[in-house]
Amino acid sequence: MVNKNKDLHLGPVMLDVLGTTLTEADRQRLLHPLTGGVILFSRNFESPAQLARLTAEIHALRTPALLIAVDHEGGRVQRFRDGFTAIPAMRELGKAWEKNAAAAKSLARDTGYVLATELRAHGVDLTFAPVLDVDYKRSSVIGDRAFHADPEIIAPLAQALVQGFQSGGMSSVGKHFPGHGHVRADSHHEVPVDDRSFVDIEQCDLIPFRRLIGSGLGAVMPAHVIYPQVDAEPAGFSSKWLKRILRGQLEFDGVIFSDDLSMEGAKVGAGAGGVVARANAALTAGCDMVLVCNDAGAADELLAGLQYTMPAVGQARLARMRGRGNVHDMAQLKALPEYQRALAAVQAIGKREGDLFA
């Protein structure tokens, strides 16, 4: 029998779970004082009802409840399908902008609202979105996940999407700071290097981040990319990028989530010595919470070896990422006129362009 500790502060580690129900090993990891959140994947989803049961069980394990997150951007990155609206890739909103900017912003708000309300109705607190990377037509891992090639178009579309998230009771996570779109290598499997100067990055890639930070972006996820003209460390392990630039110059006071420390792009520099070293390096550089995914052995090693106490400011930042508002089940949600209207708009994206953008 697991001892349910009802007085555990959130820790700095976000982990995954094995399947569609919690195993005893899952419960033990989630009750560890270093754990603060859970990220769900497609393997954790069988049906909407099962997902709601799983998130309820995770939230009931401890007080305050663990954060539950998912990569649910739309397009090819949407972990839950059956019973959920098929969210278009963000590039579709960029295409819509080229026809009618005002209509595209409205569609982005509707998309954010539908995405957020459906996740909230199933007990999910946040999605790791929006992608703020600039589409340089170089990165296959980013590709149509990006809104556009023009940061001056990305920024207002992402702002509108985030407004939709907020209306649906969900915060936002901008990624991949300071920009992953210029490199060809996929940081899941390689160590990407972006040789541009800080000025070049600032004048393009940082524009969406700067604009959204000014309008309430809840969190940022840095890229596992090295920008050697700024720092020898990947951005997620770089105090220059996270403390000096993101916190200092851009005045960001939300959560900084690491990208998955199991990715190949994380296994260099200060993080080359194993998962505990990578977590320490990310937290020291300025991350509030680190992710370790798809490696139960690494998760156990991290929980056993990491020595870290979450500061009060980190606790306060994480608390702001909780899902908010009245959570409807899907039957209640489908009865709401605002949801019905937004759903119809999202389902029509890319289909009746003459009607939508005339």
mmCIF file of C-alpha atoms in Angstrom:
data_model
loop_
_atom_site.group_PDB
_atom_site.id
_atom_site.type_symbol
_atom_site.label_atom_id
_atom_site.label_comp_id
_atom_site.label_asym_id
_atom_site.label_seq_id
_atom_site.Cartn_x
_atom_site.Cartn_y
_atom_site.Cartn_z
ATOM 1 C CA MET A 1 0.000 0.000 0.000
ATOM 2 C CA VAL A 2 1.391 3.397 -1.046
ATOM 3 C CA ASN A 3 1.394 5.994 1.704
ATOM 4 C CA LYS A 4 -0.380 8.968 0.175
ATOM 5 C CA ASN A 5 1.494 11.993 1.418
ATOM 6 C CA LYS A 6 -0.979 14.884 1.355
ATOM 7 C CA ASP A 7 1.609 17.538 2.198
ATOM 8 C CA LEU A 8 4.291 17.327 -0.487
ATOM 9 C CA HIS A 9 5.430 20.506 -2.215
ATOM 10 C CA LEU A 10 5.969 20.176 -5.939
ATOM 11 C CA GLY A 11 9.470 19.057 -6.802
ATOM 12 C CA PRO A 12 11.587 20.028 -9.819
ATOM 13 C CA VAL A 13 11.165 16.799 -11.839
ATOM 14 C CA MET A 14 8.499 15.912 -14.418
ATOM 15 C CA LEU A 15 8.251 12.200 -15.285
ATOM 16 C CA ASP A 16 6.152 9.984 -17.515
ATOM 17 C CA VAL A 17 4.131 6.881 -16.596
ATOM 18 C CA LEU A 18 4.067 3.466 -18.190
ATOM 19 C CA GLY A 19 0.578 2.932 -19.586
ATOM 20 C CA THR A 20 -3.130 3.672 -19.345
ATOM 21 C CA THR A 21 -3.311 3.040 -15.579
ATOM 22 C CA LEU A 22 -0.787 3.665 -12.834
ATOM 23 C CA THR A 23 1.481 0.818 -11.799
ATOM 24 C CA GLU A 24 2.870 0.520 -8.291
ATOM 25 C CA ALA A 25 6.250 1.683 -9.631
ATOM 26 C CA ASP A 26 4.558 4.741 -11.182
ATOM 27 C CA ARG A 27 2.933 5.612 -7.856
ATOM 28 C CA GLN A 28 6.197 5.321 -5.964
ATOM 29 C CA ARG A 29 7.931 7.683 -8.412
ATOM 30 C CA LEU A 30 5.050 10.181 -8.386
ATOM 31 C CA LEU A 31 5.027 10.253 -4.586
ATOM 32 C CA HIS A 32 8.731 11.053 -4.430
ATOM 33 C CA PRO A 33 9.369 14.553 -2.999
ATOM 34 C CA LEU A 34 11.430 15.528 -6.074
ATOM 35 C CA THR A 35 8.516 14.873 -8.440
ATOM 36 C CA GLY A 36 6.362 17.808 -9.441
ATOM 37 C CA GLY A 37 4.645 16.780 -12.640
ATOM 38 C CA VAL A 38 3.685 14.105 -15.141
ATOM 39 C CA ILE A 39 3.901 14.256 -18.923
ATOM 40 C CA LEU A 40 1.512 12.008 -20.842
ATOM 41 C CA PHE A 41 2.108 10.354 -24.212
ATOM 42 C CA SER A 42 -0.025 8.500 -26.767
ATOM 43 C CA ARG A 43 0.640 5.223 -24.959
ATOM 44 C CA ASN A 44 -1.178 6.656 -21.935
ATOM 45 C CA PHE A 45 -4.353 7.199 -23.963
ATOM 46 C CA GLU A 46 -6.956 4.564 -24.755
ATOM 47 C CA SER A 47 -10.188 6.574 -24.618
ATOM 48 C CA PRO A 48 -11.450 9.886 -23.235
ATOM 49 C CA ALA A 49 -13.037 8.141 -20.224
ATOM 50 C CA GLN A 50 -9.825 6.251 -19.438
ATOM 51 C CA LEU A 51 -7.783 9.458 -19.723
ATOM 52 C CA ALA A 52 -10.082 11.254 -17.283
ATOM 53 C CA ARG A 53 -9.708 8.387 -14.797
ATOM 54 C CA LEU A 54 -5.924 8.416 -15.148
ATOM 55 C CA THR A 55 -5.575 12.160 -14.606
ATOM 56 C CA ALA A 56 -7.972 12.035 -11.639
ATOM 57 C CA GLU A 57 -5.879 9.278 -10.051
ATOM 58 C CA ILE A 58 -2.660 11.252 -10.606
ATOM 59 C CA HIS A 59 -4.143 14.442 -9.166
ATOM 60 C CA ALA A 60 -5.488 12.563 -6.119
ATOM 61 C CA LEU A 61 -2.084 11.146 -5.171
ATOM 62 C CA ARG A 62 -0.877 14.200 -3.293
ATOM 63 C CA THR A 63 -1.636 17.767 -2.219
ATOM 64 C CA PRO A 64 -0.887 20.071 -3.882
ATOM 65 C CA ALA A 65 -1.666 17.962 -6.934
ATOM 66 C CA LEU A 66 1.015 17.154 -9.469
ATOM 67 C CA LEU A 67 0.930 19.114 -12.731
ATOM 68 C CA ILE A 68 -0.195 17.055 -15.717
ATOM 69 C CA ALA A 69 1.188 18.059 -19.116
ATOM 70 C CA VAL A 70 1.170 16.781 -22.687
ATOM 71 C CA ASP A 71 2.639 17.678 -26.079
ATOM 72 C CA HIS A 72 -0.645 18.486 -27.812
ATOM 73 C CA GLU A 73 0.190 21.130 -30.414
ATOM 74 C CA GLY A 74 -1.921 19.978 -33.347
ATOM 75 C CA GLY A 75 -0.918 18.484 -36.677
ATOM 76 C CA ARG A 76 1.567 15.636 -36.268
ATOM 77 C CA VAL A 77 2.121 16.434 -32.584
ATOM 78 C CA GLN A 78 -1.200 15.565 -30.964
ATOM 79 C CA ARG A 79 -1.050 12.779 -28.392
ATOM 80 C CA PHE A 80 -4.804 12.245 -27.953
ATOM 81 C CA ARG A 81 -6.911 11.569 -31.043
ATOM 82 C CA ASP A 82 -10.086 9.524 -30.453
ATOM 83 C CA GLY A 83 -12.774 11.805 -29.030
ATOM 84 C CA PHE A 84 -10.602 14.910 -29.439
ATOM 85 C CA THR A 85 -10.791 17.499 -32.203
ATOM 86 C CA ALA A 86 -8.081 17.120 -34.835
ATOM 87 C CA ILE A 87 -6.163 20.360 -34.347
ATOM 88 C CA PRO A 88 -4.486 21.576 -37.548
ATOM 89 C CA ALA A 89 -0.752 22.132 -37.766
ATOM 90 C CA MET A 90 0.094 25.723 -36.870
ATOM 91 C CA ARG A 91 1.329 26.333 -40.408
ATOM 92 C CA GLU A 92 -2.341 26.302 -41.478
ATOM 93 C CA LEU A 93 -2.909 29.390 -39.355
ATOM 94 C CA GLY A 94 0.073 31.021 -41.031
ATOM 95 C CA LYS A 95 -1.474 30.278 -44.421
ATOM 96 C CA ALA A 96 -4.739 31.760 -43.199
ATOM 97 C CA TRP A 97 -2.921 34.960 -42.202
ATOM 98 C CA GLU A 98 -1.744 35.434 -45.788
ATOM 99 C CA LYS A 99 -5.379 35.548 -46.899
ATOM 100 C CA ASN A 100 -6.913 37.539 -44.047
ATOM 101 C CA ALA A 101 -4.931 38.495 -40.944
ATOM 102 C CA ALA A 102 -7.938 39.375 -38.771
ATOM 103 C CA ALA A 103 -9.709 36.115 -39.627
ATOM 104 C CA ALA A 104 -6.512 34.149 -38.953
ATOM 105 C CA LYS A 105 -6.144 35.673 -35.477
ATOM 106 C CA SER A 106 -9.753 34.781 -34.729
ATOM 107 C CA LEU A 107 -9.097 31.221 -35.892
ATOM 108 C CA ALA A 108 -6.002 31.040 -33.703
ATOM 109 C CA ARG A 109 -8.033 32.099 -30.649
ATOM 110 C CA ASP A 110 -10.701 29.533 -31.475
ATOM 111 C CA THR A 111 -8.039 26.841 -31.954
ATOM 112 C CA GLY A 112 -6.466 27.633 -28.590
ATOM 113 C CA TYR A 113 -9.856 27.612 -26.878
ATOM 114 C CA VAL A 114 -10.911 24.239 -28.330
ATOM 115 C CA LEU A 115 -7.542 22.642 -27.609
ATOM 116 C CA ALA A 116 -7.458 23.925 -24.022
ATOM 117 C CA THR A 117 -11.058 23.185 -23.074
ATOM 118 C CA GLU A 118 -10.860 19.632 -24.383
ATOM 119 C CA LEU A 119 -7.679 18.935 -22.428
ATOM 120 C CA ARG A 120 -9.059 20.592 -19.304
ATOM 121 C CA ALA A 121 -12.246 18.498 -19.578
ATOM 122 C CA HIS A 122 -10.009 15.442 -19.233
ATOM 123 C CA GLY A 123 -7.941 16.694 -16.303
ATOM 124 C CA VAL A 124 -4.841 17.891 -18.169
ATOM 125 C CA ASP A 125 -3.314 21.098 -16.786
ATOM 126 C CA LEU A 126 -1.183 22.287 -19.688
ATOM 127 C CA THR A 127 0.168 21.559 -23.129
ATOM 128 C CA PHE A 128 3.710 22.335 -24.216
ATOM 129 C CA ALA A 129 2.669 24.897 -26.818
ATOM 130 C CA PRO A 130 2.872 27.206 -28.719
ATOM 131 C CA VAL A 131 5.883 26.516 -30.923
ATOM 132 C CA LEU A 132 7.483 29.932 -31.481
ATOM 133 C CA ASP A 133 10.254 28.748 -33.795
ATOM 134 C CA VAL A 134 10.727 30.531 -37.105
ATOM 135 C CA ASP A 135 10.248 28.296 -40.137
ATOM 136 C CA TYR A 136 13.473 28.671 -42.124
ATOM 137 C CA LYS A 137 12.511 25.653 -44.289
ATOM 138 C CA ARG A 138 15.560 23.873 -42.848
ATOM 139 C CA SER A 139 14.332 21.871 -39.847
ATOM 140 C CA SER A 140 12.288 18.743 -40.475
ATOM 141 C CA VAL A 141 11.579 18.337 -36.757
ATOM 142 C CA ILE A 142 9.982 21.813 -36.685
ATOM 143 C CA GLY A 143 8.539 22.157 -40.193
ATOM 144 C CA ASP A 144 4.780 22.739 -40.166
ATOM 145 C CA ARG A 145 4.759 22.971 -36.369
ATOM 146 C CA ALA A 146 5.887 26.582 -36.883
ATOM 147 C CA PHE A 147 3.289 29.222 -37.697
ATOM 148 C CA HIS A 148 5.301 30.990 -40.381
ATOM 149 C CA ALA A 149 8.685 32.090 -41.702
ATOM 150 C CA ASP A 150 8.065 35.678 -40.578
ATOM 151 C CA PRO A 151 8.394 36.330 -36.828
ATOM 152 C CA GLU A 152 6.168 39.388 -37.210
ATOM 153 C CA ILE A 153 3.387 36.990 -38.236
ATOM 154 C CA ILE A 154 4.264 34.271 -35.715
ATOM 155 C CA ALA A 155 3.953 36.701 -32.798
ATOM 156 C CA PRO A 156 0.327 37.864 -33.260
ATOM 157 C CA LEU A 157 -0.879 34.389 -34.216
ATOM 158 C CA ALA A 158 0.762 32.862 -31.154
ATOM 159 C CA GLN A 159 -0.624 35.666 -28.981
ATOM 160 C CA ALA A 160 -4.121 34.865 -30.255
ATOM 161 C CA LEU A 161 -3.626 31.135 -29.665
ATOM 162 C CA VAL A 162 -2.501 31.864 -26.095
ATOM 163 C CA GLN A 163 -5.570 34.059 -25.568
ATOM 164 C CA GLY A 164 -7.627 31.030 -26.549
ATOM 165 C CA PHE A 165 -5.704 28.870 -24.093
ATOM 166 C CA GLN A 166 -6.388 31.406 -21.356
ATOM 167 C CA SER A 167 -10.107 31.503 -22.177
ATOM 168 C CA GLY A 168 -10.100 27.723 -21.875
ATOM 169 C CA GLY A 169 -8.420 27.777 -18.450
ATOM 170 C CA MET A 170 -4.902 26.854 -19.528
ATOM 171 C CA SER A 171 -1.514 28.539 -19.426
ATOM 172 C CA SER A 172 1.060 28.405 -22.234
ATOM 173 C CA VAL A 173 4.617 27.178 -22.855
ATOM 174 C CA GLY A 174 6.606 28.874 -25.615
ATOM 175 C CA LYS A 175 9.256 26.712 -27.249
ATOM 176 C CA HIS A 176 12.041 26.185 -28.252
ATOM 177 C CA PHE A 177 13.914 29.204 -26.863
ATOM 178 C CA PRO A 178 15.776 30.981 -28.430
ATOM 179 C CA GLY A 179 14.800 29.216 -31.666
ATOM 180 C CA HIS A 180 15.228 25.740 -33.174
ATOM 181 C CA GLY A 181 14.114 26.482 -36.723
ATOM 182 C CA HIS A 182 17.483 27.450 -38.227
ATOM 183 C CA VAL A 183 19.233 24.103 -37.644
ATOM 184 C CA ARG A 184 18.702 20.956 -39.697
ATOM 185 C CA ALA A 185 19.662 18.469 -36.978
ATOM 186 C CA ASP A 186 16.936 16.971 -34.771
ATOM 187 C CA SER A 187 17.921 17.365 -31.109
ATOM 188 C CA HIS A 188 16.105 14.114 -30.280
ATOM 189 C CA HIS A 189 18.873 12.255 -32.127
ATOM 190 C CA GLU A 190 21.769 14.718 -32.677
ATOM 191 C CA VAL A 191 23.389 17.783 -31.148
ATOM 192 C CA PRO A 192 22.325 20.748 -33.315
ATOM 193 C CA VAL A 193 24.667 23.734 -33.609
ATOM 194 C CA ASP A 194 23.457 27.170 -34.715
ATOM 195 C CA ASP A 195 26.452 29.350 -35.656
ATOM 196 C CA ARG A 196 24.571 32.645 -35.956
ATOM 197 C CA SER A 197 25.446 35.680 -33.877
ATOM 198 C CA PHE A 198 23.266 36.836 -31.000
ATOM 199 C CA VAL A 199 22.297 39.897 -33.031
ATOM 200 C CA ASP A 200 20.989 37.723 -35.877
ATOM 201 C CA ILE A 201 18.984 35.579 -33.449
ATOM 202 C CA GLU A 202 17.683 38.594 -31.535
ATOM 203 C CA GLN A 203 16.512 40.385 -34.677
ATOM 204 C CA CYS A 204 14.448 37.415 -35.826
ATOM 205 C CA ASP A 205 13.953 34.379 -33.586
ATOM 206 C CA LEU A 206 13.567 36.274 -30.311
ATOM 207 C CA ILE A 207 10.755 38.490 -31.616
ATOM 208 C CA PRO A 208 7.908 36.024 -30.854
ATOM 209 C CA PHE A 209 9.324 35.239 -27.411
ATOM 210 C CA ARG A 210 9.706 38.927 -26.546
ATOM 211 C CA ARG A 211 6.154 39.742 -27.684
ATOM 212 C CA LEU A 212 4.543 36.844 -25.846
ATOM 213 C CA ILE A 213 6.492 37.459 -22.657
ATOM 214 C CA GLY A 214 5.012 40.936 -22.738
ATOM 215 C CA SER A 215 1.499 39.520 -23.012
ATOM 216 C CA GLY A 216 1.478 36.816 -20.345
ATOM 217 C CA LEU A 217 3.383 33.752 -21.592
ATOM 218 C CA GLY A 218 3.272 31.256 -18.718
ATOM 219 C CA ALA A 219 6.402 29.207 -19.385
ATOM 220 C CA VAL A 220 9.302 28.714 -21.759
ATOM 221 C CA MET A 221 11.083 25.556 -22.897
ATOM 222 C CA PRO A 222 14.658 26.070 -24.151
ATOM 223 C CA ALA A 223 16.130 24.218 -27.100
ATOM 224 C CA HIS A 224 18.755 21.504 -26.859
ATOM 225 C CA VAL A 225 20.734 23.533 -29.419
ATOM 226 C CA ILE A 226 24.230 25.001 -29.042
ATOM 227 C CA TYR A 227 24.682 28.618 -30.138
ATOM 228 C CA PRO A 228 28.497 28.835 -29.896
ATOM 229 C CA GLN A 229 28.712 32.572 -30.565
ATOM 230 C CA VAL A 230 26.736 33.057 -27.338
ATOM 231 C CA ASP A 231 27.702 30.065 -25.160
ATOM 232 C CA ALA A 232 29.328 26.648 -25.530
ATOM 233 C CA GLU A 233 26.450 25.001 -23.642
ATOM 234 C CA PRO A 234 23.073 24.116 -25.192
ATOM 235 C CA ALA A 235 20.507 26.781 -24.341
ATOM 236 C CA GLY A 236 18.794 24.578 -21.745
ATOM 237 C CA PHE A 237 22.061 24.320 -19.778
ATOM 238 C CA SER A 238 23.193 27.898 -20.307
ATOM 239 C CA SER A 239 22.898 30.512 -17.588
ATOM 240 C CA LYS A 240 23.711 33.108 -20.257
ATOM 241 C CA TRP A 241 20.591 32.198 -22.201
ATOM 242 C CA LEU A 242 18.307 31.484 -19.261
ATOM 243 C CA LYS A 243 19.393 33.918 -16.550
ATOM 244 C CA ARG A 244 21.086 36.750 -18.404
ATOM 245 C CA ILE A 245 18.958 36.876 -21.568
ATOM 246 C CA LEU A 246 15.603 35.247 -20.778
ATOM 247 C CA ARG A 247 15.236 36.381 -17.154
ATOM 248 C CA GLY A 248 17.360 39.544 -17.469
ATOM 249 C CA GLN A 249 16.974 41.135 -20.876
ATOM 250 C CA LEU A 250 13.518 39.751 -21.691
ATOM 251 C CA GLU A 251 12.286 40.092 -18.077
ATOM 252 C CA PHE A 252 10.584 36.681 -18.098
ATOM 253 C CA ASP A 253 9.208 35.584 -14.717
ATOM 254 C CA GLY A 254 7.359 32.403 -15.650
ATOM 255 C CA VAL A 255 8.398 28.754 -15.458
ATOM 256 C CA ILE A 256 11.379 27.459 -17.406
ATOM 257 C CA PHE A 257 10.889 23.780 -18.273
ATOM 258 C CA SER A 258 13.851 21.858 -19.647
ATOM 259 C CA ASP A 259 13.260 19.827 -22.758
ATOM 260 C CA ASP A 260 13.563 16.073 -22.235
ATOM 261 C CA LEU A 261 16.930 15.290 -20.633
ATOM 262 C CA SER A 262 16.882 11.877 -22.320
ATOM 263 C CA MET A 263 17.252 13.483 -25.763
ATOM 264 C CA GLU A 264 20.588 13.219 -27.534
ATOM 265 C CA GLY A 265 20.932 16.996 -27.668
ATOM 266 C CA ALA A 266 21.001 17.071 -23.855
ATOM 267 C CA LYS A 267 23.953 14.703 -23.515
ATOM 268 C CA VAL A 268 26.749 17.205 -24.121
ATOM 269 C CA GLY A 269 28.671 19.827 -22.191
ATOM 270 C CA ALA A 270 27.711 20.142 -18.541
ATOM 271 C CA GLY A 271 25.052 17.484 -19.021
ATOM 272 C CA ALA A 272 27.360 14.805 -20.412
ATOM 273 C CA GLY A 273 27.875 12.966 -17.134
ATOM 274 C CA GLY A 274 24.522 11.220 -16.753
ATOM 275 C CA VAL A 275 20.975 12.173 -15.901
ATOM 276 C CA VAL A 276 21.768 13.562 -12.439
ATOM 277 C CA ALA A 277 24.513 15.754 -13.906
ATOM 278 C CA ARG A 278 22.168 16.923 -16.670
ATOM 279 C CA ALA A 279 19.423 17.778 -14.197
ATOM 280 C CA ASN A 280 21.846 19.631 -11.934
ATOM 281 C CA ALA A 281 23.234 21.553 -14.894
ATOM 282 C CA ALA A 282 19.767 22.531 -16.137
ATOM 283 C CA LEU A 283 18.548 23.601 -12.693
ATOM 284 C CA THR A 284 21.741 25.537 -11.985
ATOM 285 C CA ALA A 285 21.451 27.291 -15.351
ATOM 286 C CA GLY A 286 17.957 28.508 -14.471
ATOM 287 C CA CYS A 287 15.372 25.813 -15.210
ATOM 288 C CA ASP A 288 12.564 25.436 -12.662
ATOM 289 C CA MET A 289 11.554 21.915 -13.715
ATOM 290 C CA VAL A 290 13.380 19.218 -15.686
ATOM 291 C CA LEU A 291 11.781 16.516 -17.836
ATOM 292 C CA VAL A 292 12.956 12.903 -18.001
ATOM 293 C CA CYS A 293 10.903 10.821 -20.415
ATOM 294 C CA ASN A 294 10.773 7.267 -21.750
ATOM 295 C CA ASP A 295 13.544 5.951 -19.508
ATOM 296 C CA ALA A 296 12.353 4.490 -16.200
ATOM 297 C CA GLY A 297 15.913 3.626 -15.171
ATOM 298 C CA ALA A 298 17.042 7.219 -15.655
ATOM 299 C CA ALA A 299 13.999 8.446 -13.710
ATOM 300 C CA ASP A 300 14.877 6.186 -10.786
ATOM 301 C CA GLU A 301 18.519 7.245 -10.954
ATOM 302 C CA LEU A 302 17.530 10.908 -10.894
ATOM 303 C CA LEU A 303 15.127 10.550 -7.975
ATOM 304 C CA ALA A 304 17.748 8.639 -6.009
ATOM 305 C CA GLY A 305 20.657 10.939 -6.781
ATOM 306 C CA LEU A 306 19.421 14.525 -7.199
ATOM 307 C CA GLN A 307 19.962 16.807 -4.214
ATOM 308 C CA TYR A 308 17.780 19.860 -4.756
ATOM 309 C CA THR A 309 15.238 21.907 -2.837
ATOM 310 C CA MET A 310 12.699 23.824 -4.890
ATOM 311 C CA PRO A 311 12.928 27.530 -3.976
ATOM 312 C CA ALA A 312 9.772 29.434 -3.048
ATOM 313 C CA VAL A 313 9.866 31.423 -6.277
ATOM 314 C CA GLY A 314 9.865 28.182 -8.264
ATOM 315 C CA GLN A 315 6.891 26.894 -6.279
ATOM 316 C CA ALA A 316 4.996 30.094 -7.021
ATOM 317 C CA ARG A 317 5.784 29.902 -10.722
ATOM 318 C CA LEU A 318 4.658 26.272 -10.969
ATOM 319 C CA ALA A 319 1.413 27.047 -9.134
ATOM 320 C CA ARG A 320 0.509 29.498 -11.913
ATOM 321 C CA MET A 321 0.652 26.642 -14.449
ATOM 322 C CA ARG A 322 -2.306 24.794 -12.960
ATOM 323 C CA GLY A 323 -5.423 24.447 -15.060
ATOM 324 C CA ARG A 324 -8.054 27.004 -14.067
ATOM 325 C CA GLY A 325 -11.762 27.672 -14.257
ATOM 326 C CA ASN A 326 -14.776 25.417 -14.316
ATOM 327 C CA VAL A 327 -13.763 22.088 -15.813
ATOM 328 C CA HIS A 328 -16.536 20.616 -17.933
ATOM 329 C CA ASP A 329 -16.783 17.025 -18.984
ATOM 330 C CA MET A 330 -17.166 16.590 -22.728
ATOM 331 C CA ALA A 331 -20.961 16.361 -22.584
ATOM 332 C CA GLN A 332 -21.144 19.717 -20.792
ATOM 333 C CA LEU A 333 -18.489 21.225 -23.028
ATOM 334 C CA LYS A 334 -20.308 20.236 -26.218
ATOM 335 C CA ALA A 335 -23.422 22.027 -24.971
ATOM 336 C CA LEU A 336 -21.637 25.373 -24.611
ATOM 337 C CA PRO A 337 -22.422 27.809 -27.477
ATOM 338 C CA GLU A 338 -18.893 29.261 -27.365
ATOM 339 C CA TYR A 339 -17.382 25.805 -27.764
ATOM 340 C CA GLN A 340 -19.778 24.908 -30.585
ATOM 341 C CA ARG A 341 -18.916 28.104 -32.465
ATOM 342 C CA ALA A 342 -15.145 27.698 -31.981
ATOM 343 C CA LEU A 343 -15.277 24.007 -32.896
ATOM 344 C CA ALA A 344 -17.035 24.740 -36.183
ATOM 345 C CA ALA A 345 -14.371 27.317 -37.041
ATOM 346 C CA VAL A 346 -11.493 24.956 -36.248
ATOM 347 C CA GLN A 347 -13.016 22.075 -38.180
ATOM 348 C CA ALA A 348 -13.348 24.304 -41.231
ATOM 349 C CA ILE A 349 -9.697 25.409 -41.322
ATOM 350 C CA GLY A 350 -8.234 24.738 -44.746
ATOM 351 C CA LYS A 351 -11.516 23.418 -46.142
ATOM 352 C CA ARG A 352 -13.717 26.343 -47.163
ATOM 353 C CA GLU A 353 -11.161 29.033 -47.730
ATOM 354 C CA GLY A 354 -13.423 31.135 -49.906
ATOM 355 C CA ASP A 355 -16.012 31.399 -47.117
ATOM 356 C CA LEU A 356 -13.532 31.778 -44.291
ATOM 357 C CA PHE A 357 -11.222 34.400 -45.731
ATOM 358 C CA ALA A 358 -13.288 36.362 -48.208
#
